[in-house]
């Protein structure tokens, strides 16, 4: 279960302040130097060209946004995007907006909005700039989006199509086949406008017709073959209630949201690359019509981050929760930010992971060990140490009374952190019986086993040297106690400590002063590296041993520890007092990660 005795680890150098170059930084540096966006005005809030024209020059040299759809909880892939956008804004003195892309009435819920706000804050980011808060909801732009749709219709750039969904799909064509014009494509602007208003006013059923842009059904880019802009949907919306029965499609809404908010760099993942010509087409038409300020936002794509041994699709994460494979969105094994927080990950470790994985023009796979490495690098120099025994068996020191007299307890102490004297000393005591790890004893030791076996001497860390004399088993032949004698005058930190040489040091806690605790030992949620990439259903690749809860004993100083305290249990790994289940008188610790990467070794 755990590795050899802990050896002190050198403190980790603080994070290098210089950020590695990536294509986005290079691009932004160049655009700032060329003052590409320096003449934009800012009307004090998102709005159209007229609104912004009334304001001063935008105080933000650049604006970015993180635009989640509030239809699920954030995961580690989102953290990548959050840290990239908020980080670029911070580094270049601009602002990153948090915008809820809540244009689809079906799936969005307030619960997700609240959770997303909480997690972006937890990661350490905020959306304040120049005295105002830049938290926005795309659904607040429905009026403008509709006005823009009428504008396109009036200019002959959009039409209402009454083909069935199947006909529309068939007529779109594919890579080898150009599309076929809809029979409704030639309708007059006046007729289209009347139809669009009927759609808006609720005269038609869901799916009866859609509003489409009129571009080019023969375009080699299928996204330009008259994309749909609005569809009819008689549905309540979490923000606008029953006010609308038509809703804009994502591809129409998103560029407009960016433009109204004066976004300069609209950063998205690679799968949107083919949408860029459409993004530019739409905004250019609306700017020509005087509806939007220029220069317009530009879309830039970067590679999606995939993490091994997890899945990061909201749909699959939801399946894990709803089908009961995990105990909720914040189950400590989940790659959601809520799960990572409960597991014990720090915001700093997640930010470092995001920085270290850069931004490139291709989708990347990152090994889970990289995330764990970022966490260890953050925790190692700061969290206090303690001893815990997670698979306890009693060690009985048969000569204790003879050596020390009846009832004697030997006070022991240890630094809370080997490199941080300011954290002080831990106090505990050694007595006639201590808890040790079951696997620190072997009746028949394998070659290279230096811990307890009959005749061998080991040091009880921060305590004394003991020599094993035997063991006891229960009726089932299972080890029930290890027997040993204490070697006098060998206490750590005294002159005699080095008199007896031992090859092994083990961790322990005193039976008389240990605190009983529950400890949850987590392992990877999936046993396959890419659980959703192969033939198998990802559910069949769940790691059955991903959670083990055991009874343990911990040092007396850990009684009454506040929830969410992090610490290192020597030899065992990094742990956190669970934010939900931990109580001062009934401690529950989650193992965040082991001390070193031992996966598959
Ligand atoms: P999912 O596929 O899990 O539903 P999504 O991309 O649909 O994720 P959104 O809420 O629409 O989720 O995304 C918000 C932002 O997060 C988008 O800009 C998206 O590109 C980004 N994002 C989501 N997943 C990743 C990832 N794995 N790597 C980088 N960025 C991501
Ligand atoms: Mg999505």
PDB file of C-alpha atoms and ligand atoms in Angstrom, residues 65-71 73-82 85 101 116 250 254 267-269 271-272 302-306 312-315 317, ligand 1:
ATOM      1  CA  UNK A  65     -14.594  35.675 -21.775  1.00  0.00           C
ATOM      2  CA  UNK A  66     -15.272  32.291 -20.283  1.00  0.00           C
ATOM      3  CA  UNK A  67     -18.707  31.315 -21.625  1.00  0.00           C
ATOM      4  CA  UNK A  68     -20.044  28.170 -19.943  1.00  0.00           C
ATOM      5  CA  UNK A  69     -23.424  26.791 -20.742  1.00  0.00           C
ATOM      6  CA  UNK A  70     -25.114  26.332 -17.334  1.00  0.00           C
ATOM      7  CA  UNK A  71     -26.160  22.765 -18.021  1.00  0.00           C
ATOM      8  CA  UNK A  73     -20.859  21.246 -13.406  1.00  0.00           C
ATOM      9  CA  UNK A  74     -17.410  22.451 -14.412  1.00  0.00           C
ATOM     10  CA  UNK A  75     -14.650  19.926 -14.927  1.00  0.00           C
ATOM     11  CA  UNK A  76     -10.888  19.995 -15.320  1.00  0.00           C
ATOM     12  CA  UNK A  77     -11.198  20.799 -19.050  1.00  0.00           C
ATOM     13  CA  UNK A  78     -13.159  23.911 -18.165  1.00  0.00           C
ATOM     14  CA  UNK A  79     -10.495  24.830 -15.607  1.00  0.00           C
ATOM     15  CA  UNK A  80      -8.036  24.816 -18.470  1.00  0.00           C
ATOM     16  CA  UNK A  81     -10.169  27.274 -20.422  1.00  0.00           C
ATOM     17  CA  UNK A  82     -10.873  29.402 -17.324  1.00  0.00           C
ATOM     18  CA  UNK A  85      -8.771  33.223 -20.428  1.00  0.00           C
ATOM     19  CA  UNK A 101     -24.308  31.053 -22.453  1.00  0.00           C
ATOM     20  CA  UNK A 116     -20.125  27.706 -11.733  1.00  0.00           C
ATOM     21  CA  UNK A 250     -25.675  28.737 -30.453  1.00  0.00           C
ATOM     22  CA  UNK A 254     -22.296  33.306 -29.587  1.00  0.00           C
ATOM     23  CA  UNK A 267     -10.927  31.839 -27.486  1.00  0.00           C
ATOM     24  CA  UNK A 268     -12.547  28.482 -28.063  1.00  0.00           C
ATOM     25  CA  UNK A 269     -11.607  24.875 -28.661  1.00  0.00           C
ATOM     26  CA  UNK A 271     -13.818  21.932 -33.041  1.00  0.00           C
ATOM     27  CA  UNK A 272     -15.090  25.463 -33.726  1.00  0.00           C
ATOM     28  CA  UNK A 302      -6.763  26.130 -29.160  1.00  0.00           C
ATOM     29  CA  UNK A 303      -6.495  22.403 -28.506  1.00  0.00           C
ATOM     30  CA  UNK A 304      -8.827  20.768 -26.032  1.00  0.00           C
ATOM     31  CA  UNK A 305      -7.290  19.266 -22.943  1.00  0.00           C
ATOM     32  CA  UNK A 306      -7.969  15.607 -22.330  1.00  0.00           C
ATOM     33  CA  UNK A 312     -14.574  15.077 -19.272  1.00  0.00           C
ATOM     34  CA  UNK A 313     -17.814  15.239 -21.141  1.00  0.00           C
ATOM     35  CA  UNK A 314     -20.682  16.680 -19.166  1.00  0.00           C
ATOM     36  CA  UNK A 315     -23.007  14.062 -20.592  1.00  0.00           C
ATOM     37  CA  UNK A 317     -20.184  12.790 -16.034  1.00  0.00           C
TER      38      UNK A 317
HETATM   39  P1  LIG B   1     -18.727  19.410 -22.517  1.00  0.00           P
HETATM   40  O1  LIG B   1     -18.221  18.797 -23.770  1.00  0.00           O
HETATM   41  O2  LIG B   1     -18.169  18.785 -21.278  1.00  0.00           O
HETATM   42  O3  LIG B   1     -20.202  19.581 -22.485  1.00  0.00           O
HETATM   43  P2  LIG B   1     -18.517  22.060 -23.372  1.00  0.00           P
HETATM   44  O4  LIG B   1     -17.372  22.476 -24.194  1.00  0.00           O
HETATM   45  O5  LIG B   1     -19.772  21.798 -24.074  1.00  0.00           O
HETATM   46  O6  LIG B   1     -18.074  20.848 -22.490  1.00  0.00           O
HETATM   47  P3  LIG B   1     -19.280  24.570 -22.262  1.00  0.00           P
HETATM   48  O7  LIG B   1     -19.932  24.883 -20.976  1.00  0.00           O
HETATM   49  O8  LIG B   1     -20.023  24.814 -23.510  1.00  0.00           O
HETATM   50  O9  LIG B   1     -18.826  23.056 -22.195  1.00  0.00           O
HETATM   51  O10 LIG B   1     -17.833  25.189 -22.354  1.00  0.00           O
HETATM   52  C1  LIG B   1     -17.340  26.327 -21.719  1.00  0.00           C
HETATM   53  C2  LIG B   1     -15.954  26.578 -22.245  1.00  0.00           C
HETATM   54  O11 LIG B   1     -15.041  25.583 -21.760  1.00  0.00           O
HETATM   55  C3  LIG B   1     -15.882  26.531 -23.757  1.00  0.00           C
HETATM   56  O12 LIG B   1     -15.194  27.663 -24.208  1.00  0.00           O
HETATM   57  C4  LIG B   1     -15.151  25.257 -24.041  1.00  0.00           C
HETATM   58  O13 LIG B   1     -14.455  25.339 -25.232  1.00  0.00           O
HETATM   59  C5  LIG B   1     -14.244  25.110 -22.821  1.00  0.00           C
HETATM   60  N1  LIG B   1     -13.884  23.725 -22.591  1.00  0.00           N
HETATM   61  C6  LIG B   1     -14.708  22.707 -22.287  1.00  0.00           C
HETATM   62  N2  LIG B   1     -14.031  21.550 -22.193  1.00  0.00           N
HETATM   63  C7  LIG B   1     -12.727  21.839 -22.435  1.00  0.00           C
HETATM   64  C8  LIG B   1     -11.513  21.071 -22.488  1.00  0.00           C
HETATM   65  N3  LIG B   1     -11.529  19.753 -22.281  1.00  0.00           N
HETATM   66  N4  LIG B   1     -10.365  21.711 -22.760  1.00  0.00           N
HETATM   67  C9  LIG B   1     -10.357  23.023 -22.963  1.00  0.00           C
HETATM   68  N5  LIG B   1     -11.442  23.816 -22.931  1.00  0.00           N
HETATM   69  C10 LIG B   1     -12.619  23.240 -22.676  1.00  0.00           C
END
